[in-house]
XYZ file of C-alpha atoms in Angstrom:
727
model
C 110.511 85.160 76.761
C 110.227 89.470 77.340
C 108.496 90.981 80.556
C 105.374 91.204 78.735
C 105.248 88.085 77.306
C 105.833 86.631 81.588
C 103.100 88.318 82.365
C 100.365 87.276 79.018
C 101.625 83.733 79.871
C 100.642 85.102 83.329
C 97.022 85.408 82.471
C 96.687 82.496 79.870
C 97.807 79.934 82.590
C 95.205 82.222 84.916
C 92.584 82.262 82.129
C 93.293 78.276 81.268
C 92.310 77.374 85.078
C 88.979 79.165 84.890
C 87.938 77.837 82.060
C 88.676 74.090 83.043
C 87.394 74.704 85.975
C 84.387 76.315 84.454
C 83.480 72.914 81.623
C 84.984 70.398 85.350
C 82.262 72.697 87.434
C 79.175 72.316 84.669
C 80.611 69.048 83.148
C 79.184 67.065 87.146
C 76.544 69.747 87.092
C 74.452 67.956 84.388
C 75.112 65.008 85.505
C 71.868 62.950 87.303
C 71.264 63.308 90.832
C 69.414 60.252 91.458
C 66.014 59.107 94.228
C 63.819 62.539 95.632
C 64.575 60.916 98.590
C 68.625 61.826 97.304
C 68.320 64.396 95.821
C 66.019 65.685 99.567
C 69.247 64.644 101.649
C 71.658 66.985 99.292
C 68.850 69.171 99.265
C 69.507 69.735 102.422
C 73.077 69.507 102.907
C 73.398 72.492 99.939
C 71.143 74.268 101.692
C 73.328 73.390 105.708
C 76.678 74.847 103.716
C 75.315 77.457 101.771
C 73.210 79.316 106.144
C 76.918 78.530 107.281
C 78.752 80.247 104.964
C 76.436 82.865 104.911
C 76.164 83.836 108.732
C 80.252 83.757 108.153
C 80.857 85.459 105.322
C 78.738 88.292 106.721
C 81.425 88.900 109.562
C 84.298 88.045 108.147
C 82.915 91.094 105.861
C 83.013 93.576 109.234
C 86.237 92.445 109.908
C 87.677 92.731 106.544
C 86.703 95.901 106.584
C 87.408 97.453 110.235
C 91.154 96.037 108.800
C 91.605 96.817 106.070
C 90.039 100.675 106.583
C 92.767 100.807 109.481
C 95.899 99.763 107.363
C 94.972 102.165 104.376
C 94.892 105.376 106.640
C 97.795 103.817 109.165
C 99.969 103.079 107.054
C 98.831 103.317 102.562
C 95.345 103.683 100.263
C 97.083 100.143 98.362
C 98.268 98.058 101.294
C 93.891 97.946 102.107
C 92.815 98.647 98.738
C 95.300 94.735 98.065
C 94.144 93.467 101.056
C 90.092 93.616 99.298
C 91.691 91.831 96.391
C 93.794 88.965 98.444
C 90.040 88.170 100.664
C 87.881 88.393 97.573
C 89.783 85.707 95.927
C 90.303 83.526 98.813
C 87.277 83.421 99.419
C 85.899 83.697 96.346
C 88.027 80.373 95.834
C 85.978 78.840 99.155
C 82.784 79.664 98.059
C 83.156 78.004 94.508
C 84.882 74.877 96.074
C 82.412 73.796 98.835
C 79.557 75.309 96.078
C 80.608 72.179 93.655
C 81.617 69.736 96.382
C 78.031 70.093 97.245
C 76.787 69.507 94.212
C 79.121 66.213 93.626
C 78.030 64.009 96.361
C 75.101 63.375 95.206
C 75.937 62.187 91.256
C 78.746 60.272 92.961
C 77.032 58.578 94.824
C 73.216 58.223 91.716
C 77.311 57.231 89.564
C 77.944 53.919 91.843
C 74.267 53.554 92.225
C 74.323 52.908 88.506
C 77.088 51.952 86.937
C 78.915 49.279 90.303
C 82.039 50.800 88.761
C 84.940 51.823 90.657
C 86.689 54.039 88.699
C 83.413 55.758 86.790
C 82.695 57.304 89.955
C 86.255 57.809 91.433
C 86.014 60.078 87.948
C 82.783 62.475 89.097
C 83.864 62.736 92.973
C 87.918 63.572 90.854
C 85.433 66.300 87.966
C 84.057 67.892 91.515
C 87.687 68.241 93.828
C 89.102 69.570 90.596
C 86.941 72.887 90.028
C 88.397 73.517 93.913
C 92.092 73.245 93.070
C 91.348 74.426 89.946
C 89.856 77.561 91.371
C 93.189 78.009 94.588
C 95.270 77.976 91.677
C 93.963 80.199 89.613
C 92.047 83.111 91.669
C 95.524 82.920 93.658
C 97.017 83.854 91.108
C 94.678 85.883 89.086
C 95.122 88.653 93.223
C 98.229 88.710 92.272
C 98.615 89.615 88.256
C 96.076 92.278 89.512
C 97.959 93.530 92.073
C 101.199 92.799 90.114
C 99.999 94.824 86.666
C 97.600 98.146 88.871
C 99.925 98.918 92.066
C 103.637 97.080 91.001
C 103.110 98.218 86.292
C 101.055 101.006 86.361
C 101.568 102.556 89.353
C 105.180 102.170 89.184
C 105.476 100.624 91.755
C 108.841 97.719 90.685
C 110.198 100.328 89.264
C 113.732 100.146 90.287
C 113.931 103.991 91.317
C 110.520 103.584 93.470
C 111.973 100.091 95.818
C 113.302 102.150 97.926
C 112.616 102.907 101.525
C 109.587 105.771 102.438
C 108.531 107.594 105.150
C 103.808 107.926 105.052
C 102.346 110.584 107.582
C 103.032 109.084 110.736
C 107.154 108.656 110.170
C 105.900 105.046 109.388
C 108.517 103.400 107.213
C 108.779 100.716 104.775
C 109.145 99.752 99.862
C 105.413 100.301 98.567
C 105.662 97.473 97.033
C 106.281 94.816 99.697
C 103.375 96.993 102.457
C 100.953 96.362 98.414
C 101.690 92.777 97.857
C 102.125 91.227 103.061
C 98.141 92.947 102.000
C 96.704 90.915 99.681
C 98.633 88.315 101.319
C 96.761 88.853 104.519
C 93.536 89.577 103.079
C 94.183 85.337 101.873
C 95.134 84.613 105.525
C 91.456 86.410 106.945
C 89.596 84.013 105.051
C 91.492 81.470 105.866
C 91.132 81.544 109.526
C 87.912 82.434 109.386
C 87.250 79.088 107.180
C 89.448 76.829 108.426
C 88.967 77.449 112.284
C 85.523 77.968 111.608
C 84.535 75.044 109.610
C 86.688 73.372 111.258
C 84.911 73.305 115.415
C 81.110 73.038 112.271
C 82.708 69.579 110.740
C 84.293 68.009 114.405
C 80.576 69.388 116.623
C 78.721 67.435 114.478
C 80.540 64.194 113.906
C 81.576 64.581 117.250
C 77.864 64.035 118.275
C 77.133 62.161 115.431
C 79.545 58.971 117.169
C 79.121 59.553 120.869
C 75.571 59.362 120.753
C 74.759 57.631 117.517
C 77.791 54.731 117.059
C 78.942 53.917 121.237
C 74.875 54.917 122.396
C 72.870 53.870 120.262
C 75.147 51.638 118.382
C 73.643 52.174 114.602
C 75.842 52.314 111.946
C 77.814 56.441 110.741
C 75.498 57.655 108.204
C 72.343 56.303 109.955
C 69.155 58.737 108.895
C 68.168 57.963 111.617
C 71.228 60.067 113.307
C 70.154 63.535 114.056
C 73.103 64.266 113.553
C 74.506 62.932 110.134
C 73.385 65.195 107.792
C 74.849 68.263 110.330
C 77.818 66.012 109.991
C 77.981 66.186 105.902
C 77.635 69.855 105.552
C 80.632 69.875 108.182
C 82.845 68.205 105.720
C 82.196 70.564 103.382
C 82.992 73.570 105.745
C 86.016 72.458 106.613
C 87.758 70.659 104.602
C 86.298 71.618 101.473
C 86.077 76.088 101.620
C 88.707 75.967 105.047
C 91.290 74.082 102.298
C 91.145 75.708 100.125
C 90.913 78.769 101.598
C 93.880 76.806 104.198
C 96.455 76.844 100.996
C 95.243 79.158 98.186
C 96.829 81.453 101.726
C 100.351 79.595 101.143
C 100.806 79.606 97.735
C 100.950 82.777 98.478
C 102.299 84.008 101.689
C 105.618 81.963 99.940
C 105.374 84.105 96.972
C 104.669 87.106 98.978
C 107.748 86.448 101.496
C 110.086 85.970 98.197
C 109.329 88.914 96.383
C 109.639 90.795 99.771
C 113.305 89.523 100.642
C 114.486 90.703 96.378
C 112.783 93.961 96.473
C 115.179 93.884 99.985
C 118.615 92.672 99.537
C 118.388 94.641 96.253
C 117.093 98.114 97.979
C 120.320 97.062 101.117
C 122.841 96.153 98.791
C 122.508 99.545 96.359
C 126.828 101.052 97.931
C 127.778 97.232 97.807
C 130.582 95.791 95.969
C 128.258 93.241 95.040
C 125.194 94.935 94.202
C 121.651 93.093 92.701
C 121.603 94.846 89.249
C 117.500 96.981 87.969
C 117.449 94.006 84.941
C 118.737 91.164 88.151
C 115.709 92.346 89.769
C 112.905 92.419 87.735
C 113.658 88.421 87.055
C 113.370 87.518 90.572
C 110.434 90.162 91.528
C 108.605 87.508 88.584
C 110.376 84.945 89.128
C 107.646 82.979 91.164
C 104.885 84.080 89.976
C 105.609 82.845 87.060
C 106.777 79.904 88.358
C 103.939 79.263 90.166
C 101.835 79.704 86.906
C 103.811 76.902 85.254
C 103.009 75.504 88.026
C 99.161 76.460 87.116
C 99.275 75.101 83.284
C 101.173 71.814 84.568
C 98.058 71.095 86.644
C 95.361 72.083 84.479
C 96.989 69.113 81.889
C 97.627 65.934 84.923
C 94.127 67.226 86.045
C 92.578 66.837 82.085
C 94.604 63.101 82.077
C 92.994 61.857 85.133
C 89.725 63.366 83.570
C 90.478 62.042 80.587
C 91.906 58.316 80.214
C 90.305 55.444 81.283
C 90.264 55.384 84.921
C 90.620 51.685 86.478
C 89.745 50.169 90.166
C 92.657 51.818 92.330
C 91.052 55.088 93.172
C 94.743 56.040 94.780
C 96.954 54.821 91.508
C 95.295 56.594 89.418
C 95.024 60.448 92.320
C 99.079 59.958 92.492
C 99.410 59.581 88.388
C 97.148 63.199 88.074
C 99.875 64.536 90.976
C 103.194 62.808 89.868
C 102.327 64.185 86.735
C 101.758 67.855 87.274
C 104.520 67.932 90.099
C 107.204 66.332 87.411
C 106.153 68.621 83.893
C 106.486 71.820 86.667
C 109.617 70.558 87.938
C 110.842 70.413 83.690
C 108.646 73.637 82.268
C 110.312 75.777 85.266
C 113.888 74.095 84.391
C 113.412 75.496 80.823
C 112.080 78.762 82.018
C 115.016 79.528 84.561
C 117.438 78.792 82.302
C 116.412 80.953 80.220
C 115.213 83.396 82.788
C 118.250 84.425 83.801
C 121.091 83.952 81.599
C 123.067 86.240 81.516
C 122.788 87.775 85.121
C 125.463 87.873 87.323
C 124.640 84.739 89.460
C 126.301 85.594 92.526
C 124.842 89.191 92.470
C 121.535 87.435 92.876
C 122.427 85.382 95.602
C 123.415 82.250 93.400
C 125.769 79.610 95.297
C 125.994 77.961 91.803
C 125.282 78.917 89.095
C 121.781 79.652 87.096
C 119.779 77.411 87.572
C 120.304 77.647 90.743
C 116.612 78.983 92.193
C 115.580 76.093 90.598
C 117.468 73.421 92.682
C 116.308 74.901 96.274
C 112.142 74.604 94.673
C 112.824 70.491 93.186
C 114.244 69.985 96.606
C 110.868 71.444 98.369
C 108.807 69.409 95.410
C 110.736 66.241 96.431
C 110.123 67.025 100.162
C 106.899 67.564 99.867
C 106.852 64.779 98.891
C 108.477 62.962 100.524
C 106.531 64.633 103.214
C 103.419 63.209 102.385
C 104.817 60.206 101.827
C 104.789 60.288 105.777
C 101.754 61.521 106.814
C 100.722 58.287 104.917
C 103.145 55.632 106.158
C 101.797 57.470 109.666
C 97.648 57.570 108.804
C 96.805 54.492 106.385
C 95.692 50.974 107.527
C 97.303 49.180 104.564
C 101.096 50.173 107.337
C 102.415 49.569 110.834
C 101.819 52.580 112.706
C 97.725 52.429 112.468
C 97.860 48.642 111.812
C 99.183 49.011 115.956
C 96.622 50.910 117.475
C 93.846 49.071 115.970
C 95.038 46.005 117.777
C 95.804 47.688 120.621
C 92.845 47.928 120.459
C 91.172 45.220 121.543
C 92.867 45.679 124.874
C 90.129 48.760 125.416
C 90.640 52.332 124.621
C 92.513 53.756 126.392
C 95.441 52.197 124.957
C 93.527 52.914 121.800
C 94.390 56.413 123.090
C 97.974 56.354 123.945
C 99.329 54.220 121.567
C 97.919 56.395 118.882
C 99.251 59.296 121.311
C 102.992 57.137 120.860
C 102.523 57.089 116.942
C 101.299 61.079 116.616
C 104.785 61.177 118.914
C 106.896 59.987 116.935
C 106.019 61.068 114.226
C 107.235 64.321 114.266
C 110.537 62.908 114.188
C 110.885 61.937 110.042
C 108.814 65.770 108.608
C 110.426 67.982 110.354
C 114.335 66.323 109.936
C 113.375 66.873 106.036
C 112.652 70.101 106.320
C 114.753 70.589 108.185
C 117.757 69.751 105.102
C 115.221 71.027 102.732
C 116.172 74.278 104.120
C 120.088 74.326 104.669
C 119.856 73.174 100.795
C 117.610 75.627 99.291
C 120.165 77.826 101.814
C 122.575 76.691 100.102
C 121.746 76.313 96.708
C 119.456 79.918 96.588
C 120.036 81.766 100.374
C 116.560 82.965 101.769
C 115.521 83.769 98.632
C 116.008 79.479 97.962
C 113.741 78.673 100.469
C 110.725 80.440 100.073
C 111.946 78.979 96.138
C 111.585 75.857 97.770
C 108.888 75.654 99.332
C 106.805 78.204 95.881
C 108.324 74.555 95.534
C 106.119 72.720 97.381
C 102.790 74.516 96.482
C 103.908 74.401 92.537
C 100.969 72.179 91.524
C 98.938 73.288 94.484
C 96.488 72.925 92.131
C 96.160 69.321 91.913
C 97.492 68.572 95.620
C 93.800 70.263 95.891
C 91.599 68.368 93.651
C 93.059 65.459 95.595
C 91.719 66.900 98.798
C 89.118 67.944 97.356
C 88.243 64.454 96.209
C 87.701 62.944 99.546
C 85.299 64.799 101.160
C 83.113 64.612 98.391
C 83.789 60.775 98.961
C 82.553 60.559 102.064
C 79.772 62.669 101.407
C 78.604 60.768 98.653
C 78.648 57.502 100.585
C 76.818 59.539 103.854
C 74.055 59.625 101.319
C 74.040 56.473 99.960
C 73.597 55.423 104.236
C 71.070 57.840 104.292
C 68.634 56.900 100.939
C 69.062 53.752 101.875
C 71.272 52.053 98.670
C 71.721 48.590 99.086
C 75.487 46.943 100.187
C 77.454 47.323 96.731
C 76.962 51.760 96.092
C 78.057 51.482 100.189
C 80.834 49.299 99.428
C 82.042 51.780 96.428
C 82.098 54.568 98.015
C 83.785 53.682 101.031
C 86.188 52.999 99.515
C 86.701 55.995 97.749
C 86.444 57.755 101.072
C 89.260 55.131 102.005
C 91.054 56.396 99.979
C 90.384 60.555 100.716
C 91.291 59.923 104.943
C 94.692 59.167 103.151
C 95.019 61.643 100.605
C 94.650 64.870 103.012
C 96.112 63.125 105.522
C 98.955 63.589 102.475
C 97.414 67.148 101.620
C 98.007 68.646 105.877
C 101.506 67.208 104.929
C 101.740 69.553 102.426
C 100.426 72.347 104.142
C 101.924 71.777 106.976
C 105.210 71.499 105.257
C 104.977 74.940 102.037
C 103.711 76.623 105.851
C 107.362 76.116 107.749
C 109.193 77.019 105.291
C 106.913 80.283 104.399
C 107.393 80.629 107.951
C 111.046 81.090 108.274
C 110.672 83.212 104.902
C 108.748 85.235 106.248
C 110.830 85.912 109.451
C 113.700 86.365 107.433
C 111.756 89.406 105.424
C 110.459 90.452 108.500
C 114.375 91.321 109.679
C 114.820 92.788 106.128
C 111.569 95.474 106.057
C 113.652 96.616 109.664
C 115.986 98.577 107.084
C 115.019 102.055 107.513
C 115.968 105.016 105.501
C 119.368 105.490 103.879
C 120.377 101.806 104.787
C 121.868 100.586 101.206
C 125.553 98.954 102.813
C 124.603 95.755 103.640
C 122.062 96.296 105.627
C 121.978 92.009 107.449
C 119.251 90.851 109.354
C 120.343 89.502 112.657
C 117.525 88.220 115.048
C 119.969 88.862 118.095
C 118.791 85.234 120.336
C 120.501 85.636 123.489
C 118.622 89.089 123.681
C 116.469 88.491 126.588
C 113.034 90.703 124.901
C 114.087 87.721 122.061
C 114.569 84.926 124.127
C 110.865 86.078 126.707
C 108.614 86.369 122.570
C 110.377 82.670 121.002
C 109.296 81.485 124.434
C 105.938 82.694 124.663
C 105.291 82.084 120.595
C 106.376 78.630 121.836
C 103.736 78.539 124.157
C 100.718 80.141 122.265
C 100.273 77.562 120.330
C 99.526 75.031 122.200
C 97.322 77.937 124.347
C 95.238 78.053 120.885
C 95.081 74.887 120.358
C 92.767 74.455 123.172
C 91.046 77.100 123.189
C 90.350 75.442 119.400
C 89.223 71.486 121.457
C 87.198 73.743 124.069
C 85.176 75.828 121.744
C 84.420 71.638 119.348
C 84.451 70.262 122.163
C 81.062 73.103 123.615
C 79.678 73.001 120.753
C 79.416 69.306 120.551
C 78.174 68.601 123.921
C 75.265 70.402 122.808
C 74.749 68.056 120.287
C 75.557 65.379 122.092
C 72.896 67.245 123.805
C 70.134 67.190 120.992
C 70.635 63.586 119.611
C 69.809 62.384 123.128
C 66.956 63.778 123.310
C 65.437 63.418 119.897
C 66.021 59.897 120.986
C 63.970 60.060 124.331
C 61.149 61.585 122.751
C 60.771 60.500 119.985
C 61.436 56.936 119.906
C 59.261 55.816 117.087
C 63.183 57.568 115.492
C 65.255 54.138 116.515
C 62.087 52.663 115.079
C 63.018 53.672 111.430
C 58.988 54.809 111.409
C 59.373 59.165 111.869
C 61.760 61.365 110.504
C 64.879 63.938 112.960
C 64.915 66.947 113.184
C 67.664 67.590 111.095
C 67.798 71.078 111.147
C 67.873 71.672 114.547
C 71.307 69.900 114.650
C 72.372 71.473 110.965
C 71.611 75.003 113.586
C 73.578 73.829 116.669
C 76.890 73.613 114.807
C 76.447 76.460 112.364
C 76.632 78.443 115.798
C 78.760 77.131 117.780
C 81.232 77.492 115.323
C 80.167 81.034 114.936
C 80.123 81.692 118.343
C 83.160 80.301 118.860
C 85.186 80.842 115.924
C 85.797 84.380 116.647
C 88.096 85.108 119.778
C 90.699 82.581 118.284
C 90.759 83.946 114.642
C 91.518 87.438 116.298
C 94.281 86.182 118.736
C 96.411 85.255 115.178
C 95.485 89.158 114.283
C 95.955 90.718 117.232
C 99.211 89.126 119.611
C 102.647 90.098 117.253
C 100.464 93.439 116.749
C 99.523 94.085 121.043
C 102.775 92.003 121.469
C 105.616 94.912 119.244
C 103.205 97.909 120.747
C 104.287 96.593 123.650
C 107.850 95.363 123.820
C 109.372 96.367 119.840
C 110.660 94.290 116.680
C 113.096 91.987 119.256
C 110.591 90.848 121.489
C 108.210 89.217 117.681
C 111.335 88.536 116.123
C 111.804 86.341 118.912
C 108.101 85.239 119.240
C 107.074 83.651 115.018
C 110.789 82.107 115.417
C 109.028 80.270 119.119
C 105.823 80.202 117.173
C 106.874 78.250 114.281
C 108.702 75.401 115.498
C 106.564 74.546 118.506
C 102.897 74.852 115.784
C 105.721 72.857 112.866
C 105.689 70.060 115.870
C 101.757 70.319 116.802
C 100.390 70.956 113.228
C 102.705 67.274 113.076
C 101.436 65.347 116.152
C 97.821 66.253 115.448
C 96.924 65.920 112.054
C 99.319 61.990 112.513
C 97.257 61.483 115.301
C 94.080 62.512 113.748
C 95.074 60.354 110.754
C 95.544 57.500 112.642
C 93.548 57.085 115.214
C 90.789 57.436 112.082
C 91.871 54.880 110.123
C 92.127 52.471 112.833
C 88.495 52.051 113.159
C 87.553 51.931 109.693
C 90.827 48.772 109.188
C 87.982 47.838 111.992
C 84.992 48.119 110.175
C 86.282 46.092 107.558
C 87.143 42.945 109.594
C 90.669 43.315 109.124
C 90.667 42.107 112.850
C 88.293 38.004 113.120
C 86.433 38.408 115.299
C 86.628 41.993 116.673
C 84.416 43.484 113.628
C 81.703 46.821 114.321
C 79.625 46.455 117.315
C 82.095 44.995 118.569
C 84.362 46.987 122.241
C 86.758 47.316 119.788
C 85.776 48.496 117.379
C 83.992 51.534 119.975
C 87.744 51.585 121.461
C 88.647 52.441 118.403
C 85.042 55.027 117.841
C 85.736 57.014 120.904
C 89.742 57.283 119.638
C 88.164 58.562 116.532
C 86.456 61.012 118.075
C 89.979 62.236 120.733
C 91.739 62.566 116.855
C 88.812 64.583 115.204
C 89.098 67.776 117.206
C 92.763 67.062 116.780
C 93.589 66.581 112.933
C 90.167 68.561 111.473
C 90.280 71.589 113.435
C 93.542 71.956 115.297
C 96.426 70.773 112.818
C 95.527 73.210 109.401
C 94.613 76.128 112.159
C 97.607 76.226 113.386
C 99.130 75.958 109.709
C 97.833 80.036 109.303
C 98.700 80.750 112.581
C 101.710 80.733 111.600
C 101.369 82.350 108.697
C 99.256 85.303 109.595
C 101.254 86.210 112.325
C 104.134 86.533 110.526
C 101.983 88.320 107.683
C 101.514 91.111 110.232
C 104.040 91.125 111.699
C 105.308 91.994 108.478
C 103.370 94.739 108.168
C 102.912 96.058 111.339
C 106.885 95.952 112.464
C 107.133 99.311 110.059
C 104.489 100.712 113.348
C 105.790 98.844 116.161
C 108.869 99.036 115.264
C 109.066 102.807 115.587
C 106.194 103.114 118.042
C 106.585 100.741 121.164
C 106.750 101.321 125.342
C 109.686 99.433 125.954
C 112.168 101.988 123.934
C 111.310 104.104 127.318
C 112.996 101.771 129.254
C 115.535 100.547 127.339
C 118.404 102.681 125.267
């Protein structure tokens, strides 16, 4: 396959994904919405989600425009343009995904109402979720294709003679193409940060307010229409777990590819005058390989998704969803194995940094795929009530909420060790296969079938919303039983998705850190420049210490933000119950819009500062203390954030499913309404901001800091205060 043929394949893969997404969108949309009350409830959820996204978009547009303008002036105009392209791609994926989720939820509920069939209801939920998955994979590659074709090919930035370090009007040095694709990655990261942080605050403020007053004080069921916060809770599922999730994994996907390409460019430049220079032919293949690998993964995901939609689905949702993901993963591995052989046939493997032949980068990517699956299974083990840890939390709840919380903390803390061990072994293996380029390929491998994994993840909040609509529309118990089963599986798939997100974030961040070190090579450093981070350098060591503390400070801000917004929600729900006693008797209708407005205002207000911190911290640190300090900062932040993200995600998931274990009556005499149930509700409430706000936001923190540093090092590497005192 020639270079032109590869670009054609990338474009075809994008068209295929978008076409299937469009088909699934309209296939779901033409289904019936059910009763008048169901349609009314779904309409309020749609309106609430759209209102929040509109408010958020106004802030993001201003922030993105300012950053793009600054980059255009200080660095280069093409960096600013690429940032806008990245923001548009990520924003479009998040918007479409949230739109289809709010359309699908009521139709899933209606399918359960009409058919009483678990399999057919699963298919509707998954078909809606697949739109988000395909848009994430499709738009990510569409943006990359535009960057490659416009800047790389048409403007010649990918030509070997242009892959050199240039100096701009401020004396700042960089390789143009690496700065362009880094700008694209930063655009994706900005959207992801706002969607994850804002959406996370929104959904947990509503969820906590609904649970604390509705369940523990008023003793009414979850999603009961008498609870004023219940629709805001359902809105939050869409803005946080759909739009936020999609933007998060799109950004991870792009970040891993950008890290690989940046490394390839700097390896070529710094080895020009060594004994084993990388040839121009090998370079062009190293640059296009990650995108082609991802494109094959996208096509494989389309096949895996269509398989589940076309086949007759059984009444085992977990099994069916796993088949779709496994089909996508296997096809990705096999397809890319063949492609890798054809791609690097005849290339000097040693000069390219491949240690065991031309299949070395494929081996590294397979290691990433396997580690992602293992980390996902570990997340399932620690969070599903089918296994011992979560059941242990549930049984401990018999002793009261304090024991619930301490046991959940224990589960979360212990759950960090095995995934980190897997990540460590993956890094060692990938580096052995193909050096640090192999580590980037491991991250890409883990995310190569992201369209399938996001489809499964998005299915979760859709099923959750369907259950809420079923409850609020007062449908019969059989309908709610079907949606509850789908929701339970969705909780597990969400935990698995968080495992993938955390694992890929760690690998991508490490790759970006090495790219950051490589990018400090100056003009003329073409004789084997070594990217070395001197950890015993006081500046590096102090940077690592600050970086280790930063995720805790960041997480504290997020928890505080959720608590403030949730406190306002609790006050409002209590006020409505107090001032209108007819609410609890069902004779009056709550003011749902007031609660939606509280969550929207709280999220918009509280998301600004945490989002700003992720951008300005590496820049301020760099301008004061220089690149060594920032290198340590990135290392400390990455290691600390990965541990904290695993802990918060798994502890929160265990608390959530311990509550569901109790609600299913698995412990005799301790079902719904019991003191044990109240204890698990409190545990779940504590875990809500951890698993759905803190954990996912930490993934983005480490990636956005890495990308900002990668762009900024060309500036603060030249201009920083510390150089006035230390020579």
